[in-house]
Coordinates of C-alpha atoms and ligand atoms in Angstrom, one line a residue:
M183 CA 113.0 76.7 121.7
T184 CA 114.4 79.9 123.2
T185 CA 111.8 82.2 124.8
F186 CA 111.9 86.0 125.2
S187 CA 112.1 85.6 129.0
D188 CA 115.0 83.2 128.6
L189 CA 116.9 86.0 126.9
N190 CA 116.3 88.3 129.9
T191 CA 117.4 85.7 132.5
L192 CA 120.3 83.7 130.8
D193 CA 123.8 84.5 132.0
A194 CA 125.7 86.9 129.7
I195 CA 127.6 84.1 127.9
A196 CA 124.5 82.1 127.3
F197 CA 122.7 85.2 126.1
V198 CA 125.4 85.9 123.5
A199 CA 125.3 82.2 122.5
A200 CA 121.5 82.3 122.1
L201 CA 121.8 85.3 119.8
D202 CA 124.7 83.8 117.8
G203 CA 123.8 84.2 114.1
I204 CA 121.3 87.1 114.6
Y205 CA 124.0 89.5 113.4
E206 CA 126.2 87.8 110.9
H207 CA 129.6 86.8 112.5
S208 CA 129.4 89.7 114.9
P209 CA 129.0 88.4 118.5
W210 CA 130.1 91.8 119.9
I211 CA 126.7 93.3 119.4
A212 CA 125.0 90.8 121.7
Q213 CA 127.9 91.1 124.1
R214 CA 127.5 94.8 124.5
A215 CA 123.7 94.6 124.7
A216 CA 123.8 91.9 127.4
G217 CA 124.4 94.4 130.2
R218 CA 121.3 96.4 129.2
R219 CA 118.9 93.6 130.2
P220 CA 116.1 93.1 131.2
F221 CA 114.3 94.3 128.0
A222 CA 110.7 95.3 128.3
S223 CA 109.7 93.7 125.0
L224 CA 111.1 92.1 121.9
A225 CA 110.8 95.6 120.3
A226 CA 113.0 97.0 123.1
L227 CA 115.6 94.2 122.5
K228 CA 115.7 95.0 118.8
L229 CA 116.2 98.7 119.5
A230 CA 118.9 98.0 122.0
L231 CA 120.9 95.9 119.5
Q232 CA 120.4 98.7 116.9
E233 CA 121.7 101.2 119.4
V234 CA 124.8 99.1 120.1
V235 CA 125.6 99.2 116.3
D236 CA 124.8 103.0 116.2
A237 CA 127.3 103.6 119.1
A238 CA 130.0 101.4 117.6
H239 CA 133.1 102.7 115.9
E240 CA 132.7 103.3 112.2
D241 CA 135.2 100.5 111.4
E242 CA 133.1 98.1 113.5
R243 CA 130.0 99.0 111.5
L244 CA 132.0 98.4 108.2
A245 CA 133.3 95.1 109.6
L246 CA 129.6 94.1 110.3
L247 CA 128.7 94.9 106.7
R248 CA 131.7 93.0 105.4
A249 CA 130.8 90.0 107.5
H250 CA 127.8 89.5 105.2
P251 CA 128.1 87.2 102.1
E252 CA 127.4 88.4 98.6
L253 CA 124.0 87.5 97.2
A254 CA 124.3 84.4 95.1
G255 CA 128.1 84.9 95.4
K256 CA 130.9 82.4 95.2
A257 CA 130.5 81.5 98.9
A258 CA 126.9 80.7 98.3
I259 CA 127.7 78.5 95.3
A260 CA 130.4 76.8 97.3
G261 CA 128.0 76.2 100.2
E262 CA 130.1 78.2 102.7
L263 CA 127.3 80.5 104.1
T264 CA 125.9 80.5 107.6
A265 CA 122.8 78.3 108.0
E266 CA 120.7 81.6 108.3
S267 CA 122.1 83.1 105.1
T268 CA 121.7 79.8 103.2
G269 CA 118.0 79.6 104.1
E270 CA 117.3 83.3 103.4
Q271 CA 118.9 83.2 100.0
A272 CA 117.0 80.0 99.1
A273 CA 113.7 81.6 100.2
S274 CA 114.2 84.1 97.4
G275 CA 115.1 81.4 95.0
L276 CA 118.6 82.8 94.6
N277 CA 119.9 79.2 94.5
L278 CA 117.8 78.8 91.3
C279 CA 119.1 81.7 89.3
S280 CA 119.1 81.4 85.5
A281 CA 122.5 81.9 83.8
E282 CA 121.4 85.5 82.9
E283 CA 120.3 86.3 86.4
Y284 CA 123.4 84.8 87.9
A285 CA 125.6 86.8 85.5
A286 CA 123.6 90.0 86.3
L287 CA 124.1 89.4 90.1
Q288 CA 127.8 88.9 89.6
R289 CA 128.1 92.1 87.6
L290 CA 126.1 94.0 90.3
N291 CA 128.1 92.4 93.1
A292 CA 131.4 93.6 91.5
A293 CA 130.2 97.1 90.7
Y294 CA 128.6 97.5 94.2
N295 CA 131.7 96.3 96.1
G296 CA 133.9 98.5 93.9
K297 CA 131.8 101.6 94.6
F298 CA 131.1 101.1 98.3
G299 CA 133.7 98.7 99.6
F300 CA 131.2 96.3 101.3
P301 CA 128.8 93.7 99.9
F302 CA 125.2 94.4 98.9
I303 CA 123.0 93.5 101.8
L304 CA 119.2 93.0 101.4
A305 CA 116.7 91.4 103.7
V306 CA 115.7 89.0 101.0
K307 CA 112.8 87.7 103.1
G308 CA 111.2 91.1 102.3
P309 CA 108.7 93.4 104.1
A310 CA 106.2 90.6 105.0
G311 CA 108.9 87.9 105.5
R312 CA 107.6 85.8 102.7
G313 CA 110.6 86.3 100.4
L314 CA 111.3 88.7 97.5
T315 CA 111.2 87.5 93.9
R316 CA 114.6 87.3 92.1
T317 CA 113.4 90.1 89.9
A318 CA 112.7 92.3 92.9
V319 CA 116.1 91.5 94.4
I320 CA 117.9 92.4 91.1
D321 CA 115.8 95.6 90.6
T322 CA 116.6 96.7 94.2
F323 CA 120.2 96.0 93.7
A324 CA 120.4 98.1 90.5
R325 CA 118.5 100.9 92.2
R326 CA 120.7 101.0 95.3
L327 CA 123.9 100.9 93.3
K328 CA 123.0 104.5 92.2
H329 CA 122.9 105.8 95.8
A330 CA 125.4 108.2 97.3
R331 CA 127.8 106.4 99.7
A332 CA 126.4 107.9 103.0
D333 CA 122.8 107.0 102.0
E334 CA 123.7 103.5 101.0
L335 CA 125.7 102.9 104.1
A336 CA 122.7 103.8 106.2
E337 CA 120.4 101.7 104.0
A338 CA 122.8 98.7 104.3
L339 CA 122.8 98.9 108.1
R340 CA 119.0 99.2 108.1
Q341 CA 118.8 96.0 106.1
V342 CA 121.2 94.3 108.6
H343 CA 118.8 95.3 111.4
R344 CA 115.8 94.0 109.3
I345 CA 117.6 90.7 108.8
A346 CA 118.3 90.5 112.5
E347 CA 114.6 91.2 113.2
I348 CA 113.5 88.4 111.0
R349 CA 116.1 86.0 112.5
L350 CA 115.0 87.0 116.1
N351 CA 111.4 86.2 115.2
A352 CA 112.4 82.8 113.9
L353 CA 114.6 82.1 117.0
L354 CA 111.7 83.0 119.4
G355 CA 108.9 81.5 117.2
V356 CA 107.3 84.9 117.0
T357 CA 105.1 85.7 113.9
P358 CA 103.7 89.2 113.4
G359 CA 100.3 87.7 112.5
M360 CA 98.2 90.8 112.5
G361 CA 100.9 92.8 110.6
A362 CA 101.3 90.1 108.0
Q363 CA 97.5 90.0 107.6
V364 CA 97.4 93.7 106.9
M365 CA 100.2 93.4 104.4
E366 CA 98.4 90.6 102.6
W367 CA 95.2 92.6 102.4
A368 CA 97.1 95.7 101.2
D369 CA 98.5 93.4 98.4
V370 CA 95.1 92.2 97.4
I371 CA 93.5 95.7 97.0
G372 CA 96.8 97.1 95.8
A373 CA 96.5 95.0 92.7
W374 CA 93.2 96.7 91.7
S375 CA 94.0 99.8 89.7
D376 CA 92.5 102.2 87.2
A377 CA 95.7 101.8 85.1
D378 CA 97.4 98.8 83.6
A379 CA 100.6 99.4 85.4
G380 CA 101.0 100.7 89.0
L381 CA 98.3 101.5 91.6
T382 CA 95.9 104.3 90.7
C383 CA 92.6 104.2 92.6
A384 CA 90.6 107.4 91.9
Y385 CA 87.2 108.3 93.3
L386 CA 84.3 106.1 92.2
T387 CA 86.2 104.3 89.3
P388 CA 85.5 100.5 88.9
A389 CA 88.8 99.7 90.8
H390 CA 87.7 102.1 93.6
R391 CA 84.2 100.5 93.9
R392 CA 85.7 97.0 93.9
T393 CA 88.1 98.1 96.7
A394 CA 85.2 99.5 98.7
A395 CA 83.2 96.3 98.4
Q396 CA 86.2 94.3 99.5
I397 CA 86.9 96.5 102.5
A398 CA 83.2 96.2 103.5
A399 CA 83.4 92.4 103.2
W400 CA 86.5 92.3 105.5
M401 CA 84.8 94.5 108.0
R402 CA 81.7 92.2 108.1
D403 CA 84.0 89.1 108.5
A404 CA 85.7 90.9 111.4
G405 CA 82.4 91.3 113.2
M406 CA 81.4 94.8 112.3
E407 CA 78.0 96.2 111.2
T408 CA 79.0 97.6 107.9
H409 CA 77.6 100.0 105.2
I410 CA 78.9 102.1 102.4
D411 CA 77.5 105.7 102.8
A412 CA 76.3 108.2 100.2
V413 CA 79.7 109.6 99.5
G414 CA 81.3 106.2 99.2
N415 CA 82.9 105.9 102.6
V416 CA 83.0 102.3 103.9
V417 CA 81.8 102.4 107.5
G418 CA 82.2 99.5 110.0
R419 CA 80.9 99.7 113.5
Y420 CA 82.2 97.6 116.4
A421 CA 79.4 98.5 118.8
A422 CA 79.6 98.9 122.5
R423 CA 77.1 97.0 124.7
D424 CA 75.5 100.3 125.6
P425 CA 73.7 101.7 122.5
S426 CA 73.9 105.2 123.9
A427 CA 77.7 105.1 124.3
K428 CA 79.8 107.7 122.5
T429 CA 81.8 106.9 119.3
L430 CA 85.5 106.8 118.6
V431 CA 86.2 107.0 114.9
T432 CA 89.4 105.6 113.3
G433 CA 90.3 105.2 109.7
S434 CA 91.9 106.7 106.7
H435 CA 91.4 106.9 102.9
Y436 CA 91.4 104.1 100.3
D437 CA 91.8 106.2 97.2
T438 CA 95.3 106.8 95.9
V439 CA 97.3 109.2 93.9
R440 CA 98.3 108.2 90.3
N441 CA 100.9 105.4 90.5
G442 CA 100.8 105.5 94.3
G443 CA 101.8 103.2 97.2
K444 CA 99.6 100.5 98.6
Y445 CA 99.9 101.5 102.3
D446 CA 99.2 105.2 102.0
G447 CA 95.8 105.6 103.7
R448 CA 94.9 101.9 103.5
L449 CA 97.1 100.9 106.5
G450 CA 94.8 103.1 108.6
I451 CA 91.7 101.1 107.5
L452 CA 93.1 97.6 107.4
L453 CA 95.0 97.6 110.7
P454 CA 91.8 98.6 112.7
I455 CA 89.9 95.9 110.9
A456 CA 92.5 93.2 111.8
L457 CA 92.4 94.6 115.4
V458 CA 88.6 94.4 115.6
R459 CA 88.7 90.9 114.3
A460 CA 91.0 89.9 117.2
L461 CA 88.8 91.7 119.7
H462 CA 85.7 90.0 118.3
E463 CA 87.3 86.5 118.4
R464 CA 88.1 87.1 122.0
G465 CA 84.6 88.4 122.8
E466 CA 86.2 91.7 124.0
R467 CA 84.0 94.8 123.7
L468 CA 85.1 98.4 124.1
P469 CA 83.1 100.8 126.4
Y470 CA 82.3 103.0 123.3
H471 CA 81.3 102.4 119.7
L472 CA 84.4 102.0 117.5
D473 CA 83.7 103.2 113.9
V474 CA 86.3 102.2 111.3
V475 CA 85.9 104.4 108.3
G476 CA 87.5 103.8 104.9
F477 CA 87.3 107.4 103.5
A478 CA 86.4 107.3 99.8
E479 CA 88.4 110.3 98.7
E480 CA 91.3 112.2 100.2
E481 CA 93.8 112.8 97.4
G482 CA 91.9 114.9 94.9
V483 CA 92.9 113.0 91.8
R484 CA 89.7 112.7 89.8
F485 CA 87.8 116.0 90.7
R486 CA 90.7 118.0 92.0
S487 CA 89.0 118.5 95.3
T488 CA 90.4 116.8 98.4
F489 CA 88.9 115.3 101.6
L490 CA 85.6 114.5 100.0
G491 CA 85.1 111.5 102.3
S492 CA 86.1 113.0 105.6
G493 CA 84.5 116.3 104.6
A494 CA 81.1 114.5 104.4
L495 CA 81.6 113.3 108.0
T496 CA 82.4 116.8 109.3
G497 CA 79.5 118.4 107.4
S498 CA 81.7 120.5 105.2
F499 CA 81.1 118.7 101.9
D500 CA 80.2 121.4 99.4
L501 CA 77.2 120.3 97.3
G502 CA 78.3 122.8 94.7
K503 CA 81.2 120.5 93.9
L504 CA 78.7 117.9 92.6
D505 CA 78.8 119.7 89.2
T506 CA 82.6 119.4 88.9
L507 CA 83.6 117.5 85.8
D508 CA 86.4 115.0 85.6
D509 CA 88.8 114.9 82.6
E510 CA 86.3 112.8 80.6
G511 CA 83.5 115.3 81.3
V512 CA 81.6 113.1 83.9
S513 CA 80.2 115.1 86.7
M514 CA 80.8 114.1 90.3
R515 CA 77.0 113.8 90.7
Q516 CA 76.8 111.4 87.7
A517 CA 79.7 109.4 89.1
L518 CA 77.9 109.0 92.4
L519 CA 74.7 108.0 90.8
D520 CA 76.5 105.5 88.6
A521 CA 78.0 104.0 91.7
G522 CA 74.5 103.6 93.2
H523 CA 74.8 106.5 95.7
D524 CA 72.3 109.3 96.4
P525 CA 74.2 112.6 96.3
A526 CA 71.3 114.4 98.1
A527 CA 71.9 112.2 101.1
I528 CA 75.5 113.4 101.6
P529 CA 74.6 116.1 104.2
S530 CA 73.0 113.4 106.4
I531 CA 76.3 111.6 106.8
A532 CA 77.6 114.5 109.0
R533 CA 78.5 113.4 112.6
R534 CA 77.5 115.4 115.6
R535 CA 80.3 116.7 117.7
E536 CA 78.6 115.6 121.0
D537 CA 78.5 112.0 119.9
L538 CA 82.2 111.7 119.3
L539 CA 85.0 110.7 121.7
G540 CA 87.6 111.6 119.1
F541 CA 89.3 110.5 115.9
V542 CA 92.6 108.5 115.6
E543 CA 94.4 107.8 112.4
V544 CA 97.2 105.4 111.7
H545 CA 99.2 106.4 108.6
I546 CA 102.5 105.6 107.0
E547 CA 104.8 108.5 107.6
Q548 CA 105.5 109.3 103.9
G549 CA 108.9 110.7 104.9
P550 CA 112.2 109.6 106.3
V551 CA 112.2 110.9 109.9
L552 CA 111.3 107.6 111.7
L553 CA 113.4 105.6 109.4
Q554 CA 116.5 107.7 110.1
R555 CA 115.9 107.4 113.8
G556 CA 115.4 103.7 113.6
L557 CA 111.9 103.9 115.2
P558 CA 108.9 101.8 114.1
V559 CA 106.2 104.4 115.2
G560 CA 105.9 108.0 116.2
V561 CA 103.2 110.2 117.7
V562 CA 102.0 113.1 115.5
T563 CA 101.9 116.5 117.2
A564 CA 100.1 118.5 114.5
I565 CA 99.3 118.4 110.8
A566 CA 101.0 121.4 109.2
G567 CA 98.9 124.2 107.8
S568 CA 99.5 125.1 104.2
S569 CA 99.3 128.0 101.8
R570 CA 99.5 127.5 98.1
Y571 CA 99.6 130.0 95.3
L572 CA 100.0 130.0 91.5
V573 CA 102.1 132.9 90.2
E574 CA 102.1 134.2 86.6
L575 CA 105.0 136.4 85.6
A576 CA 104.9 138.5 82.4
G577 CA 108.1 140.0 81.0
V578 CA 109.0 140.7 77.4
A579 CA 109.9 137.9 74.9
S580 CA 112.7 139.1 72.7
H581 CA 115.6 137.8 70.6
A582 CA 118.1 135.9 72.6
G583 CA 120.9 137.0 70.3
T584 CA 120.3 140.7 69.9
T585 CA 118.9 141.9 73.2
P586 CA 121.7 143.1 75.5
M587 CA 121.8 141.6 79.0
G588 CA 121.0 144.9 80.6
M589 CA 117.9 145.5 78.6
R590 CA 116.0 142.2 79.2
R591 CA 112.8 141.6 81.1
D592 CA 113.3 137.9 81.5
A593 CA 110.4 136.2 83.3
A594 CA 112.3 133.0 84.0
A595 CA 115.2 134.8 85.5
A596 CA 112.7 136.5 87.9
A597 CA 111.2 133.1 88.7
A598 CA 114.7 131.7 89.4
E599 CA 115.2 134.4 92.0
I600 CA 111.8 133.6 93.5
V601 CA 112.7 129.9 93.8
L602 CA 115.8 130.8 95.7
L603 CA 113.9 133.3 97.9
V604 CA 111.5 130.6 98.9
E605 CA 114.3 128.3 99.8
A606 CA 116.2 130.9 101.8
R607 CA 113.2 132.1 103.7
C608 CA 112.0 128.6 104.7
S609 CA 115.5 127.2 105.5
G610 CA 116.6 127.1 109.1
V611 CA 113.1 127.7 110.6
A612 CA 111.8 124.7 112.6
A613 CA 108.7 123.1 111.2
L614 CA 108.5 125.5 108.2
V615 CA 109.0 124.3 104.6
G616 CA 108.5 126.0 101.3
T617 CA 108.5 124.5 97.8
V618 CA 108.2 125.7 94.2
G619 CA 106.9 122.4 92.7
Q620 CA 105.8 123.7 89.3
L621 CA 107.8 126.0 87.1
A622 CA 107.2 126.5 83.4
V623 CA 108.1 128.8 80.5
P624 CA 104.9 128.4 78.4
G625 CA 105.7 128.3 74.7
G626 CA 109.4 128.9 75.4
S627 CA 112.1 128.5 72.7
V628 CA 115.8 128.0 72.9
N629 CA 116.5 131.3 71.2
V630 CA 113.9 133.5 72.8
I631 CA 114.1 135.3 76.2
P632 CA 111.3 134.0 78.3
G633 CA 108.4 136.5 78.2
A634 CA 106.2 134.5 80.5
C635 CA 106.8 132.1 83.4
T636 CA 104.4 130.3 85.7
L637 CA 105.2 128.8 89.1
S638 CA 103.6 127.4 92.2
L639 CA 104.3 128.1 95.8
D640 CA 103.6 125.7 98.7
I641 CA 104.4 126.9 102.2
R642 CA 103.6 124.7 105.2
A643 CA 104.2 125.0 108.9
A644 CA 103.1 123.6 112.2
D645 CA 102.4 127.1 113.5
D646 CA 99.9 129.2 111.5
A647 CA 101.6 132.5 112.5
V648 CA 105.0 131.2 111.3
R649 CA 103.5 130.1 108.0
L650 CA 101.6 133.4 107.5
A651 CA 104.7 135.5 108.3
A652 CA 106.7 133.5 105.8
V653 CA 104.0 133.9 103.1
D654 CA 103.8 137.7 103.7
E655 CA 107.6 138.0 103.3
I656 CA 107.7 135.8 100.3
L657 CA 104.9 137.7 98.6
A658 CA 106.6 141.1 99.4
G659 CA 109.9 139.6 98.1
I660 CA 108.2 138.5 94.8
S661 CA 106.8 142.1 94.3
A662 CA 110.3 143.5 94.9
I663 CA 112.0 141.1 92.5
C664 CA 109.4 141.8 89.8
A665 CA 109.5 145.6 90.3
R666 CA 113.3 145.6 90.0
R667 CA 113.2 143.5 86.9
G668 CA 110.2 145.2 85.2
I669 CA 108.1 142.1 85.4
E670 CA 104.3 142.1 86.0
E671 CA 103.1 139.5 88.4
K672 CA 99.7 138.0 89.1
L673 CA 99.0 135.7 92.1
W674 CA 96.2 133.3 92.9
K675 CA 95.7 131.8 96.3
I676 CA 94.6 128.2 95.7
V677 CA 94.8 126.7 99.2
E678 CA 94.8 128.2 102.7
A679 CA 94.5 125.5 105.3
E680 CA 95.1 126.0 109.0
A681 CA 97.3 123.7 111.0
A682 CA 95.5 121.0 112.9
P683 CA 97.1 120.4 116.3
C684 CA 96.6 116.9 117.7
A685 CA 94.8 116.8 121.1
P686 CA 97.5 116.6 123.9
R687 CA 95.1 114.3 125.9
L688 CA 94.9 111.7 123.1
M689 CA 98.7 112.2 122.2
D690 CA 99.5 111.2 125.8
V691 CA 97.3 108.1 125.7
L692 CA 99.0 107.2 122.4
G693 CA 102.5 108.0 123.8
A694 CA 101.9 105.9 126.9
A695 CA 100.9 103.0 124.6
V696 CA 104.1 103.4 122.5
E697 CA 106.2 103.3 125.7
R698 CA 104.4 100.2 127.0
A699 CA 105.3 98.5 123.8
G700 CA 109.0 99.1 124.8
V701 CA 109.6 101.8 122.2
P702 CA 110.6 105.4 123.2
R703 CA 107.8 108.0 122.5
F704 CA 108.9 110.2 119.7
D705 CA 106.8 113.1 118.6
L706 CA 106.8 114.5 115.1
L707 CA 105.0 116.9 112.8
S708 CA 103.0 115.8 109.8
G709 CA 104.0 117.9 106.8
A710 CA 101.4 116.1 104.7
G711 CA 97.6 116.7 105.0
H712 CA 95.5 113.8 106.3
D713 CA 91.9 113.0 107.0
A714 CA 92.6 113.8 110.7
M715 CA 93.1 117.4 109.6
E716 CA 89.5 117.5 108.3
M717 CA 88.2 115.6 111.3
A718 CA 89.8 118.1 113.7
R719 CA 87.0 120.5 112.7
I720 CA 84.5 118.5 114.8
T721 CA 86.5 116.4 117.3
D722 CA 89.8 115.9 119.1
V723 CA 92.3 114.0 116.8
A724 CA 95.4 111.9 117.2
M725 CA 97.7 110.2 114.7
L726 CA 100.2 107.4 114.8
F727 CA 102.8 107.3 112.1
T728 CA 104.6 104.1 111.0
R729 CA 108.0 103.9 109.6
C730 CA 108.3 104.3 105.8
G731 CA 111.0 102.2 104.2
N732 CA 113.1 102.8 101.0
G733 CA 114.4 106.1 102.3
G734 CA 110.9 107.3 103.3
I735 CA 109.5 107.5 99.7
S736 CA 105.7 107.6 99.3
H737 CA 103.2 108.5 96.5
N738 CA 105.3 106.1 94.6
P739 CA 105.2 102.3 93.9
L740 CA 108.4 102.0 96.0
E741 CA 106.5 102.9 99.2
T742 CA 107.1 100.1 101.7
M743 CA 106.8 99.1 105.3
T744 CA 107.2 95.8 107.2
A745 CA 104.8 93.4 108.8
D746 CA 106.7 93.9 112.1
D747 CA 106.1 97.6 112.1
A748 CA 102.4 97.0 111.3
E749 CA 102.2 94.5 114.1
L750 CA 103.7 97.0 116.6
A751 CA 101.4 99.8 115.4
G752 CA 98.4 97.4 115.9
Q753 CA 99.6 96.6 119.4
V754 CA 99.9 100.4 120.2
L755 CA 96.5 101.1 118.7
L756 CA 94.9 98.3 120.7
D757 CA 96.5 99.6 123.9
F758 CA 95.4 103.1 123.0
L759 CA 91.8 101.9 122.5
R760 CA 91.8 100.2 125.9
G761 CA 93.5 103.2 127.5
L762 CA 90.8 105.5 126.2
G763 CA 88.2 103.1 127.5
R764 CA 89.6 103.5 131.0
D765 CA 89.6 107.3 130.6
A766 CA 86.1 107.5 129.1
Ligands
LIG1086 ZN1 97.4 109.3 102.8

């Protein structure tokens, strides 16, 4: 068996020979990486191989893609594949296709090759390395066939690197055990949904309560003192030997959006549980209490208010919200009582600032930045602040055929100008984004000039001054557009959240841990809100983002990540926890 240290010490020819088959019929990649040894870690080796491909000529990258066999193609049938490809295709059962599946794959192969000029490449061993089903392979194939060429070229290369990662693991006998455990747990609770299809886990529903009980059970098995608090947060403590030690809190939310992804939030709960289990098995204690919290509610699906779980920890849970009704007319208070909780006890959950060392949250990025940079993890600099408004425009509804163009007061045309204004004002400014996500002509007809139009505004930035300046200009612009067009406007501010900067001290401990894992530190802004944003009210916060596959899509069943990235994030988090122990 080849070891990682062998790879660093073999002569260049033997190094290339050892990596034969990692990249299909493309020994030039190992040849060019040989001179960059020694590598600090397996992660560093993978990145170096990836960088060689990035730096290669475009024709070489195309040749690398074309060196791959078609899935269940003629070469596979004729037994002409490399040993690696034969094994991988068999792991997905592609050698056992029905006649219909085989025909579907041949049609897809032909259409794909015709559109892109290279074969369809997919790491058929999948995100956890256990093998995708044939249905999943065919669905992915059909979905990717619709991509634009540049996007698909990038995705095909990422799949090539993922295949290389799996093959390197096999070569070196490495298994991302903690990462695979987290993926498996995410699959278990990811199957418990409020809906028949897809994952929906809204606050205090039966699926939500079952999920909480399971997370609590895993925490207990991992060696934590565990309870579910009055708001439904699952809290596990891995106690320090000194009872008077301070507490570091880590965690994220276990509720989901409708038809969401199974790693959003949950990764940040399950990864620390797996990590504590490993610490507990080794008998290793930290010099502070580590509290892993599965926050009951972050997404705002059932009662339209967000951060109920972390808000209870920071003492900002508004008891007035207990009377809020869900769509079925059930109050939050009743839902809490039905779940066996005591709503009156919620204020007592609040943590005291002086007891806390900080809060760290691991979360899937929910965007494409790390994916496009080929990096498994990144250090979050700040969570963007946001301003949201609802806008109602009132014009005059009149006949589409008889009202001359110059005499119209068209509310939708004004809205269209507003959409473009938001886009123009927020383009080209670093760390500022603006979106009109809702746009409607209530009661509109084909043959009537829109007399009313409603739209939403969502403006976010890392810097509050940048955001507020953009909001001011956009609101002034809306007034000007409406005045010019004879439209009456009404505005409601529905959200005003300040940016939450991460603590430089914690970012540096996290960044040093990333570098020790052999991965360059890369800092990025979180455009999405997270529990860390709420926790920043009472303590220093840090966040580690993990790479989000499938183009960075989240809040969607297609959200995905790999066991290897989860493993690396676990390694970084453990190093962070130990580093903090040395500092504390
Ligand atoms: Zn989330």
